[in-house]
PDB file of N, CA and C in Angstrom:
ATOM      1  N   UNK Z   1      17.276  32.962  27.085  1.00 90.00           N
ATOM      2  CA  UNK Z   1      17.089  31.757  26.288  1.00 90.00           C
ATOM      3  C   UNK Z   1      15.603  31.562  26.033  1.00 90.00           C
ATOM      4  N   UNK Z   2      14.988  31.178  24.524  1.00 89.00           N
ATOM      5  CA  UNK Z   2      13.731  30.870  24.726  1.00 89.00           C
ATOM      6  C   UNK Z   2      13.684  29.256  24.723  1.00 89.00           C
ATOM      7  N   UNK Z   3      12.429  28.961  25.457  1.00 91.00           N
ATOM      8  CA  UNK Z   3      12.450  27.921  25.536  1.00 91.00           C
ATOM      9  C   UNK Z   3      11.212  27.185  25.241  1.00 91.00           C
ATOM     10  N   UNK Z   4      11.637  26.274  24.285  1.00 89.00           N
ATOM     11  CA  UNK Z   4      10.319  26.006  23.624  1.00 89.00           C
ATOM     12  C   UNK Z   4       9.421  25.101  24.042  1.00 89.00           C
ATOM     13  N   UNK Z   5       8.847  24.847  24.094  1.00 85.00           N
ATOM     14  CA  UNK Z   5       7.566  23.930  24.594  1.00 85.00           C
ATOM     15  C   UNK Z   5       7.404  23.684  25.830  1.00 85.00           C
ATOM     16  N   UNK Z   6       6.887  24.894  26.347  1.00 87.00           N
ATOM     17  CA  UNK Z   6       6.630  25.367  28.105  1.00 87.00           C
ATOM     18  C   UNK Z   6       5.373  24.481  28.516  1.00 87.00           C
ATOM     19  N   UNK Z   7       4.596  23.163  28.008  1.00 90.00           N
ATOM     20  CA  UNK Z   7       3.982  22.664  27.973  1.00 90.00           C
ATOM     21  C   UNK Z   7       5.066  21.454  28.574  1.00 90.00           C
ATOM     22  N   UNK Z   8       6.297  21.003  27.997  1.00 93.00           N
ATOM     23  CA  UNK Z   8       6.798  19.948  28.896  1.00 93.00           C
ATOM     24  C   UNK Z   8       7.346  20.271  29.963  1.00 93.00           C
ATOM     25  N   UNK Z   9       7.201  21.683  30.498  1.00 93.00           N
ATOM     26  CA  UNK Z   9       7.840  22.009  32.178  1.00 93.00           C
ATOM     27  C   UNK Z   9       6.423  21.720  32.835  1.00 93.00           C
ATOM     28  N   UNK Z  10       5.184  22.026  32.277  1.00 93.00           N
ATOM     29  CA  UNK Z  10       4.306  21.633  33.284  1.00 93.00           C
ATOM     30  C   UNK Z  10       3.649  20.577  33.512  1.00 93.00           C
ATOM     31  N   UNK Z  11       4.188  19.967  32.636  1.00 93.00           N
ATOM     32  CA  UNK Z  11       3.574  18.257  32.147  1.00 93.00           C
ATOM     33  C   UNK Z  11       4.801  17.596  33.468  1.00 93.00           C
ATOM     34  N   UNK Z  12       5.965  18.109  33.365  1.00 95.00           N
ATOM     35  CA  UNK Z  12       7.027  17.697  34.607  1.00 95.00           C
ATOM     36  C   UNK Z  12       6.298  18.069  36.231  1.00 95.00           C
ATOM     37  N   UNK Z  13       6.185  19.679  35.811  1.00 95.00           N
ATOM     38  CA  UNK Z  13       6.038  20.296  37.641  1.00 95.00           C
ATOM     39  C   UNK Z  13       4.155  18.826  38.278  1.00 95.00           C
ATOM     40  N   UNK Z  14       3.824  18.573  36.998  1.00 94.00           N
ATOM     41  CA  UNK Z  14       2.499  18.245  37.628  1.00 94.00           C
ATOM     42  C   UNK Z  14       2.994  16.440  37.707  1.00 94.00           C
ATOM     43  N   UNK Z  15       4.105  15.874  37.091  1.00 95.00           N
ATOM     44  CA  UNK Z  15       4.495  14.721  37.363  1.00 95.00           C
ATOM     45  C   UNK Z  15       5.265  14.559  38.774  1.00 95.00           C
ATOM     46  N   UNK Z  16       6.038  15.358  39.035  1.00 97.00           N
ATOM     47  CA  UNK Z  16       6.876  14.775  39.956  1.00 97.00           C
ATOM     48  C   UNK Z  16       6.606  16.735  40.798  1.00 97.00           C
ATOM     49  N   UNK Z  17       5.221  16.522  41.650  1.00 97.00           N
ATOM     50  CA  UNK Z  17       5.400  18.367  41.915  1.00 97.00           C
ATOM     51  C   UNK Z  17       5.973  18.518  43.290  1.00 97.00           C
ATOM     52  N   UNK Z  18       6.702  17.448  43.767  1.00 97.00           N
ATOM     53  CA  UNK Z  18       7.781  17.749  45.032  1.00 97.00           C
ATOM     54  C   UNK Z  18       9.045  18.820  44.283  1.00 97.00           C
ATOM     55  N   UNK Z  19       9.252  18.562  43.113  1.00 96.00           N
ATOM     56  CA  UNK Z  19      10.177  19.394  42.395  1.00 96.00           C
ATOM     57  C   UNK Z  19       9.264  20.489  41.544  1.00 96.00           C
ATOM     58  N   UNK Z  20       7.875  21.245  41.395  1.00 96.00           N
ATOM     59  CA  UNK Z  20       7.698  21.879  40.703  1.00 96.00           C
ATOM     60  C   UNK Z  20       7.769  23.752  41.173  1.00 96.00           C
ATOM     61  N   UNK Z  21       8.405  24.044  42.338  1.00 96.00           N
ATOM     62  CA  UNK Z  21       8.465  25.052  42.465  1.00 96.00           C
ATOM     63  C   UNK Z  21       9.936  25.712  42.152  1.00 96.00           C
ATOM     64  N   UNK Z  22      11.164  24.698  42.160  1.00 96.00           N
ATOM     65  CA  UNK Z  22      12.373  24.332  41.965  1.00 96.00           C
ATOM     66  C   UNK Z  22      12.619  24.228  40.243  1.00 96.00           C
ATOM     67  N   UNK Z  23      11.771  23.354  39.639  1.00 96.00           N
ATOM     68  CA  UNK Z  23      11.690  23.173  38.029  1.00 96.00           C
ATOM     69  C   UNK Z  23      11.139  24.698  37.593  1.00 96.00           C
ATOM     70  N   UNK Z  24      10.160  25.571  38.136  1.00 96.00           N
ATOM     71  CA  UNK Z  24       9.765  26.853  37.833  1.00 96.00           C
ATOM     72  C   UNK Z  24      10.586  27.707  37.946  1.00 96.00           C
ATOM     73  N   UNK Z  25      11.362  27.664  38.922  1.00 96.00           N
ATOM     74  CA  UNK Z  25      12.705  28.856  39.360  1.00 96.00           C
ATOM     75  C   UNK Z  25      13.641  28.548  38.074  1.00 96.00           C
ATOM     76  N   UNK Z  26      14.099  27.748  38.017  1.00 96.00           N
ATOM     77  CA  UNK Z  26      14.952  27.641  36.946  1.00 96.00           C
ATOM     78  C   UNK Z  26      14.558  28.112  35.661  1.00 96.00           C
ATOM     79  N   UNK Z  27      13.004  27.292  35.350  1.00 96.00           N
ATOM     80  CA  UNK Z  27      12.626  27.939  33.942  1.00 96.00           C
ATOM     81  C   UNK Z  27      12.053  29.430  33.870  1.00 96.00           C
ATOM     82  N   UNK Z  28      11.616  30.163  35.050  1.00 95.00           N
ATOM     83  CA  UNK Z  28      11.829  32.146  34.705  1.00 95.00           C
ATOM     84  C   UNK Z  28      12.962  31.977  34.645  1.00 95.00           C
ATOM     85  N   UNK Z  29      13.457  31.663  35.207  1.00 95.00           N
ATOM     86  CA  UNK Z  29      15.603  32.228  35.505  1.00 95.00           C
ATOM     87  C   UNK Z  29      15.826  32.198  34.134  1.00 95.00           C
ATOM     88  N   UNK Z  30      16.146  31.201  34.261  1.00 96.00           N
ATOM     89  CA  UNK Z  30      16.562  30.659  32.866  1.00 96.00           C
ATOM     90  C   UNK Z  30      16.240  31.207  30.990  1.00 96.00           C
ATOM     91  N   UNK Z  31      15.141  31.351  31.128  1.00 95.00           N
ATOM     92  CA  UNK Z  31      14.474  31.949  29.884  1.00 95.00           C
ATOM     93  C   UNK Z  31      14.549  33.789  29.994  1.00 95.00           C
ATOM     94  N   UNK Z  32      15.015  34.284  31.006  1.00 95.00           N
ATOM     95  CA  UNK Z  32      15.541  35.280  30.999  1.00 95.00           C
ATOM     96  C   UNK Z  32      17.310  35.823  30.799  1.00 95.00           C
ATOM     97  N   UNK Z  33      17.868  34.879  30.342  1.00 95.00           N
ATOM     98  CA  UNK Z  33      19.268  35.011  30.621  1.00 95.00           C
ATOM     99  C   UNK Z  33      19.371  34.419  29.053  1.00 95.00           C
ATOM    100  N   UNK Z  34      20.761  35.002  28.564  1.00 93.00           N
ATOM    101  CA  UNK Z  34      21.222  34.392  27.175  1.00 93.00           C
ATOM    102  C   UNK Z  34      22.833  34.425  27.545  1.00 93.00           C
ATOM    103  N   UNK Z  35      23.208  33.174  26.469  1.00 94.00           N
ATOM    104  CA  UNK Z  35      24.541  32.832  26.644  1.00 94.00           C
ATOM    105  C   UNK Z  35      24.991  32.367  25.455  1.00 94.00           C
ATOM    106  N   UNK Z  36      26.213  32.829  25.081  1.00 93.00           N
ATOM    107  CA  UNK Z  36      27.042  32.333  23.627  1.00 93.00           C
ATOM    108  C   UNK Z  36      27.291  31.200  23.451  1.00 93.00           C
ATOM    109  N   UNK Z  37      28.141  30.873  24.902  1.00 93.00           N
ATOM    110  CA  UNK Z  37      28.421  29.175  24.514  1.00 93.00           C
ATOM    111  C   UNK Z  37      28.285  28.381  25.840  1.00 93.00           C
ATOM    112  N   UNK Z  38      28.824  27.509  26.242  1.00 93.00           N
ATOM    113  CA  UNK Z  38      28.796  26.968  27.748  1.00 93.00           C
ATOM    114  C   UNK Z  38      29.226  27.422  28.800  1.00 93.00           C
ATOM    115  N   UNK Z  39      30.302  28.002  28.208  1.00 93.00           N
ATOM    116  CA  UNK Z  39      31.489  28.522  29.345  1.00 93.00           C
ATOM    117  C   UNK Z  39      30.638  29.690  29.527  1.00 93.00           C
ATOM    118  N   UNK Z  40      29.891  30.436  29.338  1.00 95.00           N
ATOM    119  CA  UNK Z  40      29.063  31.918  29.608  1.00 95.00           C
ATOM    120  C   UNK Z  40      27.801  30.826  30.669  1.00 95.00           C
ATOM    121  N   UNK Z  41      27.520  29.560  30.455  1.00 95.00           N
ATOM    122  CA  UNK Z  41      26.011  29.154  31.028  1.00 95.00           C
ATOM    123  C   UNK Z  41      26.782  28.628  32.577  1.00 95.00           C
ATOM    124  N   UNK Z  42      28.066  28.147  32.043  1.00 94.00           N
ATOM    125  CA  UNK Z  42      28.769  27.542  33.577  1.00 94.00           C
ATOM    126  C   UNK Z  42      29.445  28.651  34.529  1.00 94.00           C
ATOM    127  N   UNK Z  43      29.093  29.935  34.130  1.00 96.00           N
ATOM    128  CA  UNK Z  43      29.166  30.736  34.839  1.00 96.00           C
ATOM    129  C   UNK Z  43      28.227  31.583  35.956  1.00 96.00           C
ATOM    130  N   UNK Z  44      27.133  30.896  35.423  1.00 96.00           N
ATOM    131  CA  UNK Z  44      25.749  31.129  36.097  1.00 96.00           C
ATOM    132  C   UNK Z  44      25.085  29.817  36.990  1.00 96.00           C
ATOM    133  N   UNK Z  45      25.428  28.744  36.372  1.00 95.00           N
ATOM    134  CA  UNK Z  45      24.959  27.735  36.615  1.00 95.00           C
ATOM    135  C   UNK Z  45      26.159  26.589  36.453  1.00 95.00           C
ATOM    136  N   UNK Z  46      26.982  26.474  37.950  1.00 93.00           N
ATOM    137  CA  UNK Z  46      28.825  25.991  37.749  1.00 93.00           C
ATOM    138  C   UNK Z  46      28.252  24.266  37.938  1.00 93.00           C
ATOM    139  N   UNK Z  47      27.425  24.144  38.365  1.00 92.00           N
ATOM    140  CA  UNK Z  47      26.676  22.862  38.323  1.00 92.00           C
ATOM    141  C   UNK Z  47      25.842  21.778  37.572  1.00 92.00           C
ATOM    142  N   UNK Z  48      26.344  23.182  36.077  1.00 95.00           N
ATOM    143  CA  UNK Z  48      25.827  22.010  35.046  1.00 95.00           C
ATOM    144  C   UNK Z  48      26.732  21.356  34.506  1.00 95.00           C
ATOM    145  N   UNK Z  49      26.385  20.421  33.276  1.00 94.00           N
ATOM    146  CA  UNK Z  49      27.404  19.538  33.331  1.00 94.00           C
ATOM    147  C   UNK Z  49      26.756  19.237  31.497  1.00 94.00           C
ATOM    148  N   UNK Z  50      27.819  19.366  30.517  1.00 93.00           N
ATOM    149  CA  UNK Z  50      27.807  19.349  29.331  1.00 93.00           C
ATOM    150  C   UNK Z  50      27.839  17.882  28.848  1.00 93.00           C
ATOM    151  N   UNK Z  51      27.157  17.581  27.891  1.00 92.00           N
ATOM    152  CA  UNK Z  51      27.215  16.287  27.152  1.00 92.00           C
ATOM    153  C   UNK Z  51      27.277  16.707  25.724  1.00 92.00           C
ATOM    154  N   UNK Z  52      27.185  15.429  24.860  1.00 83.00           N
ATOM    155  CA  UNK Z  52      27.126  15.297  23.229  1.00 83.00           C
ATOM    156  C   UNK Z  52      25.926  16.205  22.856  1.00 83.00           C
ATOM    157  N   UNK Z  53      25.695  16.337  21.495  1.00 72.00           N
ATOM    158  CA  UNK Z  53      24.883  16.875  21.109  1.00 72.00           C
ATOM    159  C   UNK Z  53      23.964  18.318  21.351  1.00 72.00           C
ATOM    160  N   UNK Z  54      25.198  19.040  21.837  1.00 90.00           N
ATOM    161  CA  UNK Z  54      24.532  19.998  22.912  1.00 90.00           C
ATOM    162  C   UNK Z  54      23.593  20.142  24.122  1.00 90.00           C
ATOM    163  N   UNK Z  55      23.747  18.881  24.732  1.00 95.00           N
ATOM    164  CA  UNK Z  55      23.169  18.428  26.081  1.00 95.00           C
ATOM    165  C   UNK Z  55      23.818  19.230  26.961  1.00 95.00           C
ATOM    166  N   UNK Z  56      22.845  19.714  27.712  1.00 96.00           N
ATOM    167  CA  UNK Z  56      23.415  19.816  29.124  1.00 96.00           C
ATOM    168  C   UNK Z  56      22.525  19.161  30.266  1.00 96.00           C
ATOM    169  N   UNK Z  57      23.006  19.146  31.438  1.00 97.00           N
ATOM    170  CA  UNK Z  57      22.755  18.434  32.490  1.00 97.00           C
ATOM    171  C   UNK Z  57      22.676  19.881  33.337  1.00 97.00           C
ATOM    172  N   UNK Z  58      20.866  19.783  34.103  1.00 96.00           N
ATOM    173  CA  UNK Z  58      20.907  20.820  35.277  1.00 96.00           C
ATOM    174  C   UNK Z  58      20.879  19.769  36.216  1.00 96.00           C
ATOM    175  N   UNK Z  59      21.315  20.459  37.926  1.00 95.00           N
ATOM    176  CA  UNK Z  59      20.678  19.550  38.988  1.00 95.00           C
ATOM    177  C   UNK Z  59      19.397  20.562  39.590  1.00 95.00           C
ATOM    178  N   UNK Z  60      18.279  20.104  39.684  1.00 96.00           N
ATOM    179  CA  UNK Z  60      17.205  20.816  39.663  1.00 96.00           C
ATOM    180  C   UNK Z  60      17.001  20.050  41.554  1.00 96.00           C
ATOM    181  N   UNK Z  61      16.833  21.118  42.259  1.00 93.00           N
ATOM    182  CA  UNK Z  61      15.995  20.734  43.882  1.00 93.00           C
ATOM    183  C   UNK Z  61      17.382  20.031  44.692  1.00 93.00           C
ATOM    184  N   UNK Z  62      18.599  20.952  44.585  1.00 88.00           N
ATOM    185  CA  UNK Z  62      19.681  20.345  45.035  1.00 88.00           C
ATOM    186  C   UNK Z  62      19.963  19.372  44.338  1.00 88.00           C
ATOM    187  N   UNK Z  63      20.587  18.396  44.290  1.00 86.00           N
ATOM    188  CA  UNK Z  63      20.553  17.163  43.453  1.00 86.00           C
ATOM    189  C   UNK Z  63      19.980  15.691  43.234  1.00 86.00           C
ATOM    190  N   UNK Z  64      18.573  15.851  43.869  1.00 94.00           N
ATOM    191  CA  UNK Z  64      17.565  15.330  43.931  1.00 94.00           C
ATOM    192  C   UNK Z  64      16.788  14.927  42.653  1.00 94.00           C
ATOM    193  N   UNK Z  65      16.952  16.297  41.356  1.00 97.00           N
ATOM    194  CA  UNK Z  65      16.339  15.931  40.245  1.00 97.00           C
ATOM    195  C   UNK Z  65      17.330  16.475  39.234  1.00 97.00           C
ATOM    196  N   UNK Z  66      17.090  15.689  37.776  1.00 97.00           N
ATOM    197  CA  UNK Z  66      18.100  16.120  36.698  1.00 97.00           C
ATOM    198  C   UNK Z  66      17.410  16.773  35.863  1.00 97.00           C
ATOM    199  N   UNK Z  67      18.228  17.709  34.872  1.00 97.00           N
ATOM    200  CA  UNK Z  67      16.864  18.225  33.706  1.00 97.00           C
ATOM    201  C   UNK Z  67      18.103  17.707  32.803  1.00 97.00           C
ATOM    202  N   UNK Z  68      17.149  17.383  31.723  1.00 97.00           N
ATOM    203  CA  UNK Z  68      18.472  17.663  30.727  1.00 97.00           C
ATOM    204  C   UNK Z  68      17.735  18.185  29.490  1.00 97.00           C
ATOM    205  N   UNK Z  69      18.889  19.207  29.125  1.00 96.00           N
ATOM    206  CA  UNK Z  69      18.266  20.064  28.124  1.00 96.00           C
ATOM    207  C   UNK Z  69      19.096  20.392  26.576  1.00 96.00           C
ATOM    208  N   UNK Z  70      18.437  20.367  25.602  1.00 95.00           N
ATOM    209  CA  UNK Z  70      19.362  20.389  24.403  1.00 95.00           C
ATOM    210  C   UNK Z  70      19.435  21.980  24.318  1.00 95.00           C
ATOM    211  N   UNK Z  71      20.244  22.744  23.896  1.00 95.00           N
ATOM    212  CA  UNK Z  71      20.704  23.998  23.935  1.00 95.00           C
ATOM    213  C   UNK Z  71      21.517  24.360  22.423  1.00 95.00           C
ATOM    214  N   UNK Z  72      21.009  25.582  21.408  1.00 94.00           N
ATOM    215  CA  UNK Z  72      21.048  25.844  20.534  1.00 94.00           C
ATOM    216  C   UNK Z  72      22.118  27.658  20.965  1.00 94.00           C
ATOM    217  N   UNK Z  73      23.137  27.593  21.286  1.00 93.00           N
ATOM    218  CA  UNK Z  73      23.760  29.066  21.564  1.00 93.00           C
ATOM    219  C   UNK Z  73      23.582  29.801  20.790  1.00 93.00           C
ATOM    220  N   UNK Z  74      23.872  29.436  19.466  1.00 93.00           N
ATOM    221  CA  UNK Z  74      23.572  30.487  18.118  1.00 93.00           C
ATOM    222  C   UNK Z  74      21.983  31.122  17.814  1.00 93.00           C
ATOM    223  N   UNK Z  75      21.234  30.253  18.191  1.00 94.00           N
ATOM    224  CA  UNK Z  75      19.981  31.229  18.040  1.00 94.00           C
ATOM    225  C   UNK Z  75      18.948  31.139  19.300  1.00 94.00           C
ATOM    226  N   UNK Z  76      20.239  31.303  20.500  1.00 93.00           N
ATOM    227  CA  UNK Z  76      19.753  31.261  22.181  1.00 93.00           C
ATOM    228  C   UNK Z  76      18.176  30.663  22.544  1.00 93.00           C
ATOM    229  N   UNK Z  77      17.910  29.219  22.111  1.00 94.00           N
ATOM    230  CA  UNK Z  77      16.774  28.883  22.096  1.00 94.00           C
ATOM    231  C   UNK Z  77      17.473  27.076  22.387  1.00 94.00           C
ATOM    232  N   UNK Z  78      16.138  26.564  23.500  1.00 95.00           N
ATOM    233  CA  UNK Z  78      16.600  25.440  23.742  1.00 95.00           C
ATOM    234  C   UNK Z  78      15.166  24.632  24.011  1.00 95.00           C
ATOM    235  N   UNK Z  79      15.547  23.288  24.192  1.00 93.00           N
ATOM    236  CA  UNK Z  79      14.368  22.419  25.002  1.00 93.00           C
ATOM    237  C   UNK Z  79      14.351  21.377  25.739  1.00 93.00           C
ATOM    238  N   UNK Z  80      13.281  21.134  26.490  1.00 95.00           N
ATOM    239  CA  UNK Z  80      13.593  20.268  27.166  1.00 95.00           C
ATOM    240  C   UNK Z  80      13.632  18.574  26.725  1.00 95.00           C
ATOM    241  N   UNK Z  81      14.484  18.162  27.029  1.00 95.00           N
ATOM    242  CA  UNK Z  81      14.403  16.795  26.576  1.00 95.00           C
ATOM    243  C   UNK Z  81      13.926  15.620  27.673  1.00 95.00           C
ATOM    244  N   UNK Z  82      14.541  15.814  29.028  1.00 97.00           N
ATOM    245  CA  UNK Z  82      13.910  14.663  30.157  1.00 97.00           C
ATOM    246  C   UNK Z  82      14.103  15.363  31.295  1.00 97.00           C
ATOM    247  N   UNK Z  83      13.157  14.647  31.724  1.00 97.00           N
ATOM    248  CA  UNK Z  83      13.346  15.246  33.665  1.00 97.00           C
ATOM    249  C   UNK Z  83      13.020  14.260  34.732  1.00 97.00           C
ATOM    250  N   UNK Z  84      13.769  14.154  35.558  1.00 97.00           N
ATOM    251  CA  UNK Z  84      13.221  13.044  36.670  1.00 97.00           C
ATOM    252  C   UNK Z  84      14.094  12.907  37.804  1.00 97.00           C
ATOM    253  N   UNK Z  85      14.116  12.149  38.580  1.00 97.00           N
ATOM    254  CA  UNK Z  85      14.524  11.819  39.471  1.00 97.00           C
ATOM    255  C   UNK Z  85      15.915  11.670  39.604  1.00 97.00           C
ATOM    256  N   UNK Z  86      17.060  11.331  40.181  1.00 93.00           N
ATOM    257  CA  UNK Z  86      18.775  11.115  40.217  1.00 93.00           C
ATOM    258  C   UNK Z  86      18.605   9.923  40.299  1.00 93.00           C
ATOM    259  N   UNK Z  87      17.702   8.676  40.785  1.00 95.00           N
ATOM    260  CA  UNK Z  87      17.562   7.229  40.403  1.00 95.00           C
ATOM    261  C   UNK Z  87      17.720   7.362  39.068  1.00 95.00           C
ATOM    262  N   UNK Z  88      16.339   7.926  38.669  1.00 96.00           N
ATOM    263  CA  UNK Z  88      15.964   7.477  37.272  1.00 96.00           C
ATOM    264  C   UNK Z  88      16.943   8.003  36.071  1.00 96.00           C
ATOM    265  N   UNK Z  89      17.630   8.886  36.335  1.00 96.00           N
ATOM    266  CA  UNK Z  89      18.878   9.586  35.381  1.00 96.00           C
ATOM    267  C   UNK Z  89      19.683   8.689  35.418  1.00 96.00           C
ATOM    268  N   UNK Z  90      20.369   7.615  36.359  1.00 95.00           N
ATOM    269  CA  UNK Z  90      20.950   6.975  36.520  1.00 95.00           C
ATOM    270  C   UNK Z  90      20.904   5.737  35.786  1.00 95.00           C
ATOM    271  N   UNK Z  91      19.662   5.652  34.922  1.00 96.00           N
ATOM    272  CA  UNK Z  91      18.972   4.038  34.416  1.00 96.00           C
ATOM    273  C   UNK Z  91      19.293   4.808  32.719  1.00 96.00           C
ATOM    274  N   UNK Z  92      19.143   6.104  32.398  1.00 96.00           N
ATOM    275  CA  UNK Z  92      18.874   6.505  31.187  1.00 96.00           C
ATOM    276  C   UNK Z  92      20.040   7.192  30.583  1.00 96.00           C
ATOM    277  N   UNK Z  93      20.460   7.019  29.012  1.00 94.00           N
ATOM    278  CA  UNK Z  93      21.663   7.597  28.238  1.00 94.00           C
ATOM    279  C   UNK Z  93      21.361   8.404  28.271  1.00 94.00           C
ATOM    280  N   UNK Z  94      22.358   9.345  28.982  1.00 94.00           N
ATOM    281  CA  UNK Z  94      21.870  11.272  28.909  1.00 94.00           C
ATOM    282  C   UNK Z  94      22.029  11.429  27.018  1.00 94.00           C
ATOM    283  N   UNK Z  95      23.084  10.653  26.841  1.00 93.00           N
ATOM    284  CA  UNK Z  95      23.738  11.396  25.531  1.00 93.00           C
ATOM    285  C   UNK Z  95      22.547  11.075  24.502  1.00 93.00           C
ATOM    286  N   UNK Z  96      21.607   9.590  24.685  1.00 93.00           N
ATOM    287  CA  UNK Z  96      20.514   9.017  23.297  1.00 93.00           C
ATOM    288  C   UNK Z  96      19.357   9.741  24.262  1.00 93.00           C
ATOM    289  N   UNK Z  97      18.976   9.800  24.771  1.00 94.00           N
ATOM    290  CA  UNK Z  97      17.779   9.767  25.869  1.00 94.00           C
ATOM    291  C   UNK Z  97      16.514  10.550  24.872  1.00 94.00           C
ATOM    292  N   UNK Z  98      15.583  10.409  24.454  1.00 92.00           N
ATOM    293  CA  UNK Z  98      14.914  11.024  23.306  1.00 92.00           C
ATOM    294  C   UNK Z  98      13.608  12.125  24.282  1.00 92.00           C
ATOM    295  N   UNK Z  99      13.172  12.740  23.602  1.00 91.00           N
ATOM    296  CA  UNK Z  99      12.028  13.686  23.730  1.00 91.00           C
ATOM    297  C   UNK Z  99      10.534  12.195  23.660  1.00 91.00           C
ATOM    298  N   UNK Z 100      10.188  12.566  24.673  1.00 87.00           N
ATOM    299  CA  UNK Z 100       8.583  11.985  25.269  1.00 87.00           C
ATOM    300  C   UNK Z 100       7.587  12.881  24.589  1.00 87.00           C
ATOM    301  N   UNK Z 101       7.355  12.037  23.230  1.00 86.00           N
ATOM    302  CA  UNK Z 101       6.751  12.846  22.564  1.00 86.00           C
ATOM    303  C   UNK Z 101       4.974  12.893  22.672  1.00 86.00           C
ATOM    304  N   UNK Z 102       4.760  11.898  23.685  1.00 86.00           N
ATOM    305  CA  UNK Z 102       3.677  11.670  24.273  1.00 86.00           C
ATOM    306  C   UNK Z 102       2.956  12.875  25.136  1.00 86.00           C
ATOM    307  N   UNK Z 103       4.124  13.449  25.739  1.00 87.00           N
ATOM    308  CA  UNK Z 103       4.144  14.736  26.569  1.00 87.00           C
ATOM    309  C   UNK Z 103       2.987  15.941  25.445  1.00 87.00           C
ATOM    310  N   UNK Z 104       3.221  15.537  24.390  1.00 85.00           N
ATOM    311  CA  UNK Z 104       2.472  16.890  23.720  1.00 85.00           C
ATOM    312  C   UNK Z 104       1.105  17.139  23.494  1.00 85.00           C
ATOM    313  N   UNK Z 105       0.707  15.675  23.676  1.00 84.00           N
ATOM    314  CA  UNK Z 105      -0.978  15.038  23.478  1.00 84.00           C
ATOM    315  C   UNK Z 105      -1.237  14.853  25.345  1.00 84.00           C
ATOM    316  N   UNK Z 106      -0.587  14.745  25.556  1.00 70.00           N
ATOM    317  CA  UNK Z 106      -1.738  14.901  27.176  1.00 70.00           C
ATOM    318  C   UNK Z 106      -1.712  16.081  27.819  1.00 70.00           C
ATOM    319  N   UNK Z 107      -3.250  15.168  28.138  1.00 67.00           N
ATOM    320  CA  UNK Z 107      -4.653  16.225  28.404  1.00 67.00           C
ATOM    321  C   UNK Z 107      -4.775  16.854  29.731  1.00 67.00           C
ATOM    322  N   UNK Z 108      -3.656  16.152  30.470  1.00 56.00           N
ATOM    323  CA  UNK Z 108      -3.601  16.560  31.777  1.00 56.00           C
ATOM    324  C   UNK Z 108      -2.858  17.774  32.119  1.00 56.00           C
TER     325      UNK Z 108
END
């Protein structure tokens, strides 16, 4: 899978970096592997969990943190949309939940 804007995994690993060695495993893993449709990704990963809009739901650091990621099968390319905590997933619509587009301008 490619995955585009490897700038919001490290804008994550450096927000919350109790999860950034856990958020890294997944994204080599991950960007090395391709899949047709879900049922090929829930075979690798039986712990994700599908939503609208081609959402999926990872549990990232045991189930401590959520990713959620929009996923394009047809031209095996995806991105990240949010990441945080299992509180904070809990406060936010996986299905509306938008891209932090703020993430692209900081300097940190």
């Amino acid at each position: 899978m490619n995955i585009l804007v490897k700038k919001t995994i490290l804008y994550y690993t450096k927000r919350y970096p109790i999860a950034e060695t856990q958020l890294l495993i997944w994204y080599n893993e991950f960007s090395k592997l391709e899949f047709s449709n879900f049922n090929e990704l829930k075979k690798v990963y039986g712990n994700a969990s599908i939503v609208t809009n081609n959402r999926v739901v990872f549990n990232i650091k045991g189930n401590d943190f959520r990713l959620v990621v929009s996923i394009n099968f047809f031209h095996t390319a995806c991105y990240i949309i949010w990441f945080g905590t299992h509180k904070e997933y809990d406060k936010i619509n996986v299905e509306t939940v938008a891209f932090d587009t703020k993430i692209l301008i900081d300097k940190k």
